Coordinates of C-alpha atoms and ligand atoms in Angstrom, one line a residue:
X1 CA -60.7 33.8 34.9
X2 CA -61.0 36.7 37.3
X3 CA -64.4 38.6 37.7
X4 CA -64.7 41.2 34.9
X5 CA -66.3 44.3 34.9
X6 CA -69.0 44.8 32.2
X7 CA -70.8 47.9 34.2
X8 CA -70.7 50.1 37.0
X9 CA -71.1 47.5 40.1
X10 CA -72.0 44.4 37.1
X11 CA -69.4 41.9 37.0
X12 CA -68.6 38.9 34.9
X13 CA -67.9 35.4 36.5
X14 CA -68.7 32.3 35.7
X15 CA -66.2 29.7 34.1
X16 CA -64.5 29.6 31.1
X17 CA -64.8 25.5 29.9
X18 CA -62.0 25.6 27.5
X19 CA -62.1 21.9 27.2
X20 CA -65.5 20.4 26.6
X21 CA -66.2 19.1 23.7
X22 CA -69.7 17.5 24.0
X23 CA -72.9 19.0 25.4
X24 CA -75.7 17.0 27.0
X25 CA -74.0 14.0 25.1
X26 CA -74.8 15.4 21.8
X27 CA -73.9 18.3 20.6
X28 CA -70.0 18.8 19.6
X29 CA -68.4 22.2 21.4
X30 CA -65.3 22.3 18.3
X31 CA -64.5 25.8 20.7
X32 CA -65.1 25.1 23.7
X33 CA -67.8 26.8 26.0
X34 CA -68.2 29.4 29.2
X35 CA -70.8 29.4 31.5
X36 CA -71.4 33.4 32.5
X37 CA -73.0 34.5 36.1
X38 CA -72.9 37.5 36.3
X39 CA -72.9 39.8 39.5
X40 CA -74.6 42.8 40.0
X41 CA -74.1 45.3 43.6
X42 CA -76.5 48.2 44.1
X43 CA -76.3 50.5 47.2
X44 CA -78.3 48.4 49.7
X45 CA -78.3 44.6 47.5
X46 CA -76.7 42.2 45.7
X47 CA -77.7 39.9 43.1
X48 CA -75.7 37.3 41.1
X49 CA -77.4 36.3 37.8
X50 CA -76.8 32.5 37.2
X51 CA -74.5 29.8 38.1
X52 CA -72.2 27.5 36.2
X53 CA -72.3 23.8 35.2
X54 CA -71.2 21.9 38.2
X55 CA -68.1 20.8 36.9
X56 CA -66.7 24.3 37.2
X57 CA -68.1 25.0 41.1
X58 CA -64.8 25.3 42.3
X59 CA -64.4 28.3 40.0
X60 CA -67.5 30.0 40.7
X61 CA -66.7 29.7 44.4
X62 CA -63.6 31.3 44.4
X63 CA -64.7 34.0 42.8
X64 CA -67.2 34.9 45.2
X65 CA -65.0 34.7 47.8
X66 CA -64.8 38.1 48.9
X67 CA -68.9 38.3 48.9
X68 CA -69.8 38.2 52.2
X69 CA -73.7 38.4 51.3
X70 CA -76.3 37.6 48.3
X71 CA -79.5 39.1 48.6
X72 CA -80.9 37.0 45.4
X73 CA -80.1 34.2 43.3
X74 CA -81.8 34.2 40.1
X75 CA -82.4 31.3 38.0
X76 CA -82.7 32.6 34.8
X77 CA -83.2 28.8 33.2
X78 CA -83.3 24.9 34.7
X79 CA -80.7 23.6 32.5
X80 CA -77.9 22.5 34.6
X81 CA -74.7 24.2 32.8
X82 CA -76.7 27.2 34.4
X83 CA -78.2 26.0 37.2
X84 CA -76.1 22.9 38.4
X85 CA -74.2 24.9 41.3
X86 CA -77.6 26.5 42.9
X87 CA -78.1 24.5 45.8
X88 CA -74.1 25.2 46.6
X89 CA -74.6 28.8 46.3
X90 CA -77.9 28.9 48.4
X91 CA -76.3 26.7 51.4
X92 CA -73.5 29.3 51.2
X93 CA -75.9 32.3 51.4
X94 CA -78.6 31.4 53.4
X95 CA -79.9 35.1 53.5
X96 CA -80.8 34.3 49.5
X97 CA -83.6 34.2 47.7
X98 CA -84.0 32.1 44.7
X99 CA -85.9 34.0 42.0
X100 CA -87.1 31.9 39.0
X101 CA -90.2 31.7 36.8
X102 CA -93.1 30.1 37.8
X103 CA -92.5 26.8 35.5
X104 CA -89.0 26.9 36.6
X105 CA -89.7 26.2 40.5
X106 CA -91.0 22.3 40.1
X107 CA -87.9 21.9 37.5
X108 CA -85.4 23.2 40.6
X109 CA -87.2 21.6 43.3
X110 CA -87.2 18.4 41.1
X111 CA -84.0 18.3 39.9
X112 CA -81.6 19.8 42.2
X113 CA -83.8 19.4 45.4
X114 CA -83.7 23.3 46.6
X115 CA -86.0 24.6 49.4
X116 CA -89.3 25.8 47.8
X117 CA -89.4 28.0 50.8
X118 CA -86.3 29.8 49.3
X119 CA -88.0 30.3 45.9
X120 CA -90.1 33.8 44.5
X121 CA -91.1 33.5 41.3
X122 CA -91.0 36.5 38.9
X123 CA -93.4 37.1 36.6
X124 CA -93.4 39.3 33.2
X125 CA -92.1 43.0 34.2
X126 CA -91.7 42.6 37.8
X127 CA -88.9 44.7 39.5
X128 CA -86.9 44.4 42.4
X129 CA -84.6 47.0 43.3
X130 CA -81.0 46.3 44.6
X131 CA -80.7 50.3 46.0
X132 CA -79.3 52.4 42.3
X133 CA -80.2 49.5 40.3
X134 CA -83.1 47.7 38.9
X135 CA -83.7 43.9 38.3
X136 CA -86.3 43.6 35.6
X137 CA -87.7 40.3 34.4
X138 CA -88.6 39.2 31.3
X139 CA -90.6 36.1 30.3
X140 CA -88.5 34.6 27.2
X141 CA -90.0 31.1 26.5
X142 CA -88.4 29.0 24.6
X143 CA -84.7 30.4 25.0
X144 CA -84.1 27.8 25.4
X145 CA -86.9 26.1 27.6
X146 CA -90.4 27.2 28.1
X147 CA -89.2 28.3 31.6
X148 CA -86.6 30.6 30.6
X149 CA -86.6 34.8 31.7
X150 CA -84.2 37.0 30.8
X151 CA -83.6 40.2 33.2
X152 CA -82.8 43.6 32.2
X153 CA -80.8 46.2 33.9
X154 CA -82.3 49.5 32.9
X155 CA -80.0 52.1 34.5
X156 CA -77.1 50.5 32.5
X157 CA -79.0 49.2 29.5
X158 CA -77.8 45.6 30.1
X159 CA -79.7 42.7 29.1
X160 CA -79.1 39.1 30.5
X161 CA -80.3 36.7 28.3
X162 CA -79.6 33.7 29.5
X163 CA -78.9 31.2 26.2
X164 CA -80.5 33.9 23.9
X165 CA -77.8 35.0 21.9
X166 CA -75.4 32.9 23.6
X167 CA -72.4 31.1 21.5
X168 CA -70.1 28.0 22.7
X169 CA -66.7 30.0 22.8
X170 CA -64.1 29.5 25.3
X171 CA -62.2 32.6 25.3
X172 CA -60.6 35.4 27.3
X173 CA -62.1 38.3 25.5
X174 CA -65.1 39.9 27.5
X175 CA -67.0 41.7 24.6
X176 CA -67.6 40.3 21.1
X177 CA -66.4 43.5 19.7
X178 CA -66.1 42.8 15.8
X179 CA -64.9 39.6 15.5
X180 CA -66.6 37.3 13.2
X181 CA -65.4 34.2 14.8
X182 CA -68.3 35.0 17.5
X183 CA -71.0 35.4 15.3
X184 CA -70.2 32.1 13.7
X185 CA -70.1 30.7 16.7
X186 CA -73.6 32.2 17.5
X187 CA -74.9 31.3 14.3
X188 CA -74.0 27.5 15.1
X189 CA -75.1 27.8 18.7
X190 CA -79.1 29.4 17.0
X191 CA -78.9 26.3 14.8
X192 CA -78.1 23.7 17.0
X193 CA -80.5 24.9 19.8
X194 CA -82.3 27.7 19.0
X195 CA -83.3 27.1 15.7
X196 CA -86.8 24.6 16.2
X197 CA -87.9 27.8 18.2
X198 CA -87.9 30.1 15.4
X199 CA -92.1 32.0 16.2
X200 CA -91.2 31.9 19.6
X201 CA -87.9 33.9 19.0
X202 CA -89.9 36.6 16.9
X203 CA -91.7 37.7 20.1
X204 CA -89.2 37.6 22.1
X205 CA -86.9 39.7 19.8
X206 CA -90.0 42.4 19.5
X207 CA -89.4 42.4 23.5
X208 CA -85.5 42.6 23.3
X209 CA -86.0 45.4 20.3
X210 CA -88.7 47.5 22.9
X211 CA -85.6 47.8 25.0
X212 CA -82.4 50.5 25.2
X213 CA -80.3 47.4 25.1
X214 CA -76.1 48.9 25.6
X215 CA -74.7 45.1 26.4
X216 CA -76.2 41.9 26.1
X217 CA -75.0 40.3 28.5
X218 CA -75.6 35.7 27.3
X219 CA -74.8 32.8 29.7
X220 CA -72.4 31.5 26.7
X221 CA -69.5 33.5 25.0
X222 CA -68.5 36.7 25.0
X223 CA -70.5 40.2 26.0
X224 CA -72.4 41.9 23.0
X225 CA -71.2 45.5 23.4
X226 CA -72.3 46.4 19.9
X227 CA -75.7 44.7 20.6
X228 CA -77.0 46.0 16.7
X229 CA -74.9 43.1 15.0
X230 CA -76.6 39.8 17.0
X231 CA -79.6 41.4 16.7
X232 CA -79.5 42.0 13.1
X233 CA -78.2 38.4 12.9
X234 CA -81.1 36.4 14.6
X235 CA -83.7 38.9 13.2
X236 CA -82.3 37.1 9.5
X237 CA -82.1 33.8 11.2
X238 CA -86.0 33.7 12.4
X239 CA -87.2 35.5 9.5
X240 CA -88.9 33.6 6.0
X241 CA -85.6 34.1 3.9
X242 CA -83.7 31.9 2.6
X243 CA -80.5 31.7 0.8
X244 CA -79.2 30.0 -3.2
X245 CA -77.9 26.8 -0.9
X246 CA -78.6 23.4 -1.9
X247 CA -77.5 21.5 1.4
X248 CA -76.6 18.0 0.3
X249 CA -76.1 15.2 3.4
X250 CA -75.0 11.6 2.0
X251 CA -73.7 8.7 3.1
X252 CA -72.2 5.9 0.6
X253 CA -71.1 2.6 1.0
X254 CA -69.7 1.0 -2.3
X255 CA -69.6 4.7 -4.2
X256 CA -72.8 4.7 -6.3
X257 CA -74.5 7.0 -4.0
X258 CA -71.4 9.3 -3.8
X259 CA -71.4 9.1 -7.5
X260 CA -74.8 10.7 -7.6
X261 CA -73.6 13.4 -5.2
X262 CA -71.1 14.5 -7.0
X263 CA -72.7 14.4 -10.3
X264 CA -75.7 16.9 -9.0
X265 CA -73.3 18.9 -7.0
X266 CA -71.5 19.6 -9.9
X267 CA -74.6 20.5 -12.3
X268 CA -76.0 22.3 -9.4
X269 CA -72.6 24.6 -9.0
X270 CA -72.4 25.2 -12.5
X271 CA -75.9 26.3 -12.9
X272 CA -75.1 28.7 -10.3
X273 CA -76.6 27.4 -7.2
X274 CA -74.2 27.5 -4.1
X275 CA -73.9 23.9 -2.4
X276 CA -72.9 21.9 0.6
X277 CA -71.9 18.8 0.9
X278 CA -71.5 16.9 4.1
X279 CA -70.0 12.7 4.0
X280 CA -72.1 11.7 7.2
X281 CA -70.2 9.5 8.9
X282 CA -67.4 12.2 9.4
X283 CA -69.7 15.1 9.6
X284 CA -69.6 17.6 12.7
X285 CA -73.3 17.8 13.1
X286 CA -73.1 21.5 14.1
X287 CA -71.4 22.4 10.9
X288 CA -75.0 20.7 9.3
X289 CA -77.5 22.6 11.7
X290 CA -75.5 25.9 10.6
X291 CA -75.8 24.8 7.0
X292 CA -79.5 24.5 7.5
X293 CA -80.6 27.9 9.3
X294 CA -81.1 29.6 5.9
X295 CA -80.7 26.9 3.3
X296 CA -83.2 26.6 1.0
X297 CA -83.3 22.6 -0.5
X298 CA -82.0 19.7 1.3
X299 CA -81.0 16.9 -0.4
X300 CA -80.2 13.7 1.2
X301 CA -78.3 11.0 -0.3
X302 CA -78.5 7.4 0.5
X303 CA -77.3 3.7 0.1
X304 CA -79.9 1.5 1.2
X305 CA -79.3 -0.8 4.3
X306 CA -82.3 -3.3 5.3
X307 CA -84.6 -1.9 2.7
X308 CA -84.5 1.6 4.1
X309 CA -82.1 4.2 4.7
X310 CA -78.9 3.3 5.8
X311 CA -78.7 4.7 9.7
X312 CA -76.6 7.7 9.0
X313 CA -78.9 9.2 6.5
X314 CA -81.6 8.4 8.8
X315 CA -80.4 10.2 11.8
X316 CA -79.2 13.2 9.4
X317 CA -83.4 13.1 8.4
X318 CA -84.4 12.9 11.6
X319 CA -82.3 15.9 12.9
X320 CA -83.5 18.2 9.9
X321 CA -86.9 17.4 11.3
X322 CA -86.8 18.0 15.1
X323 CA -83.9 21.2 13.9
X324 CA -87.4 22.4 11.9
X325 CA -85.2 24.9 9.2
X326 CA -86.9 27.1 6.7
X327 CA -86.4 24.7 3.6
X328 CA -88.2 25.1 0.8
X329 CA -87.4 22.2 -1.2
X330 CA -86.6 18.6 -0.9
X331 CA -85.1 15.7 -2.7
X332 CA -83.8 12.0 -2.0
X333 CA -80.9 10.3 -4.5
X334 CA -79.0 7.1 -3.5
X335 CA -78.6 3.4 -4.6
X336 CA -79.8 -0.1 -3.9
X337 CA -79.1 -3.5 -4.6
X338 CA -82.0 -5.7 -4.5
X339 CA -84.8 -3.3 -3.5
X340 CA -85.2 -0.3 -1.2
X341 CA -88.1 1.5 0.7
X342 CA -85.6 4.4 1.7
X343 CA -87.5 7.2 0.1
X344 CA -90.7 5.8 1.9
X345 CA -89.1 5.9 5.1
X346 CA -87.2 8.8 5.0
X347 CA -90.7 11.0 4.0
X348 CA -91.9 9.0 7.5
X349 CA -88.9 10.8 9.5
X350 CA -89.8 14.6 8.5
X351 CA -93.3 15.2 8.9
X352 CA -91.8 19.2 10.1
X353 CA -90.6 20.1 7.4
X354 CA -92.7 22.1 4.8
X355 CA -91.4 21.1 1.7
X356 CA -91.9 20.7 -1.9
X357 CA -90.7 17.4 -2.9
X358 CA -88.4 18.0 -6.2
X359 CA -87.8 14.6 -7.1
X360 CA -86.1 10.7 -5.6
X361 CA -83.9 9.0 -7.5
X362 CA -82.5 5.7 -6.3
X363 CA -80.6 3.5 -8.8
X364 CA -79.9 0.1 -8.7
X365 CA -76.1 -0.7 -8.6
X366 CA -74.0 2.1 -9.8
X367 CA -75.7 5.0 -11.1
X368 CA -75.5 4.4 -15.4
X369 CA -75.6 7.5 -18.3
X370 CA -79.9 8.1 -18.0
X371 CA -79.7 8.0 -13.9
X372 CA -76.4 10.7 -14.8
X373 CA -79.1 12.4 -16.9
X374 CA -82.0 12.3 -14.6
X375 CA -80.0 13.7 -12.0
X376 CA -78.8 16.8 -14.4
X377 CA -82.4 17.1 -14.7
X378 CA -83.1 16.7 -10.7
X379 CA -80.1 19.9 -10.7
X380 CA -81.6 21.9 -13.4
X381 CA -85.4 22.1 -11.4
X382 CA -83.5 22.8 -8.5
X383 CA -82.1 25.5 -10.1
X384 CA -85.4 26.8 -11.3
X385 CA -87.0 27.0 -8.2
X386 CA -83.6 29.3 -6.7
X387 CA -84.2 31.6 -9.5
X388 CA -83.7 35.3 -7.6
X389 CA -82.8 33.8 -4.3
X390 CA -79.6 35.6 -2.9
X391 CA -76.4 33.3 -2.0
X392 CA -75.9 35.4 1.4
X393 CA -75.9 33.5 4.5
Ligands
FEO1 FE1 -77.1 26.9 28.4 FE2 -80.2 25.5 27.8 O1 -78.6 25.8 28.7

């Protein structure tokens, strides 16, 4: 993509990566992703905001081509997809200053091996002026590292936030307009990354909301221009509520547990509460995390392998923990042959989450009429304890 213009003298860049389809070896990009620099020129400086994932150099290079000088660099967050092409940029500008956070400098210096002589760190509300146009920083922990700043561009009310708000899209629109495909894609992008951050995404939303925000302005997706709709969107995300959505993860082996699935599933929907089901072994886990931001019962469903859980099931409880959702309620169902411990070690795997414990169920062999009944039962509580929730989400 060419540079676009989002502002007066503010221009997109970056690199669009309309072919990746893992991240950090983990978590699946079904869309694609971009990596967003952004350029700003005032009357006397210029700044570019960000770099891209070194795979996509090449692109970031040509694109400054007709820049004949950078005044600052800034290094919004250490994470390579952002950072990766730094020390490039700096050996091409050697007039530039890299501006960071103060926990960011060790992570640079560290990983990527820059200068520390090239490196000013920014602390909360400090300005620099490019001549017309001011560079304000923000501290955002936790955006996703505890290094992370945002910057804020008050004479055009943009906001660069860095992963904040950010969503794994490859496309060529600039601006998120309307479309709903990128606030699904930003919903799976809070859940996946954001989501274990939640208190820490509070504050830094009351420090996003003290601002005259006209574009946000991520390091992934599109360009809010109608910046009311994220917002709206994570203040929901982060907040206490949750949603008539009984999230059900299984894995099954010789049926029996799939059985049990079903059987709830199906009391559950016709008692009114809205469910999910996800078959493990094929699941996209991002579809999962995005089931999970406002969900309110999980319940996990198990053959049992080596008297525990089998290994899907455990990795499924093991995400749910370190992904820390707002679940109220929890239960465990599956199946056994000679003798299981899987309820025991699944409780073991998510200390995080808060939960009431509705009720385990494991049956020997394939599940017979009372195990049918038990799990009507399991369904009907489950129901109870929805009673006035909303099925929006
Ligand atoms: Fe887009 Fe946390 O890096």
């Amino acid at each position: 993509m060419k540079p676009r213009k989002i502002g007066d003298g503010v221009d997109l860049i970056g690199a669009v990566d309309w072919n990746r389809r893992l991240f950090d070896s983990l978590i699946p990009l079904p869309e694609g992703t971009s990596y967003n620099a952004y350029l700003v020129r005032g009357k006397e400086k210029t700044a570019l905001i960000d770099t891209v994932d070194p795979t996509m150099e090449g692109v970031l290079l040509r694109q400054l081509q007709d820049v004949e000088r950078l005044d600052y660099l800034i290094s919004h967050h250490a994470e390579q997809d952002h950072s990766g092409t730094i020390p490039t940029v700096l050996q091409r500008y050697p007039e530039a200053k890299l501006l960071c956070s103060a926990k960011a400098r060790s992570l640079l210096i560290d990983h990527l091996q820059v200068d520390g002589e090239r490196i000013e760190t920014m602390e909360e509300g400090r300005e620099i002026s490019l001549g017309g146009k001011t560079l304000r920083f923000l501290s955002t922990p936790w955006v996703h590292w505890p290094e992370t700043i945002s910057t804020f561009l008050p004479e055009d009310g943009i906001l660069f936030s860095c992963d904040f708000f950010g969503s794994h899209l490859a496309t060529s629109e600039t601006f998120a307009g309307d479309d709903p495909r990128v606030l699904l894609a930003a919903k799976r992008y809070y859940a996946e990354i954001m989501m274990p951050f939640r208190p820490a995404i509070r504050k830094n939303l009351e420090k996003v909301d003290a601002l005259d925000c006209r574009l946000i302005a991520p390091s992934h997706g599109p360009v809010y221009d109608r910046p009311k709709t994220i917002l709206e969107a994570y203040r929901d995300w982060v907040s206490d509520r949750v949603s008539n959505l009984a999230v059900i993860p299984y894995v099954t082996m010789h049926g029996s547990t799939e059985a049990m699935v079903f059987r709830l599933a199906e009391t559950l929907a016709a008692r009114g509460v809205k469910i999910q089901i996800f078959n493990l072994p094929v699941t996209d886990i991002g579809e999962l995390a995005m089931s999970l931001v406002d969900a309110a019962t999980i319940v996990l469903g198990t053959p049992t392998v080596h008297a525990g859980p089998h290994p899907a099931a455990f990795y499924a409880a093991h995400l749910a923990n370190a992904l820390r959702p707002k679940l109220k309620f929890a239960a465990v169902i599956g199946s056994y042959g000679w003798g299981t411990k899987a309820v025991e070690r699944i409780s073991e795997l998510i200390p995080n989450l808060k939960v009431e414990v509705l009720g385990t169920l494991l049956c020997k062999g394939h599940p017979r009429r009372e195990d049918l009944e038990a799990l009507d039962e399991l369904a009907a509580t489950i129901a109870d304890r929805h009673a006035g929730l909303d099925s929006a989400g």
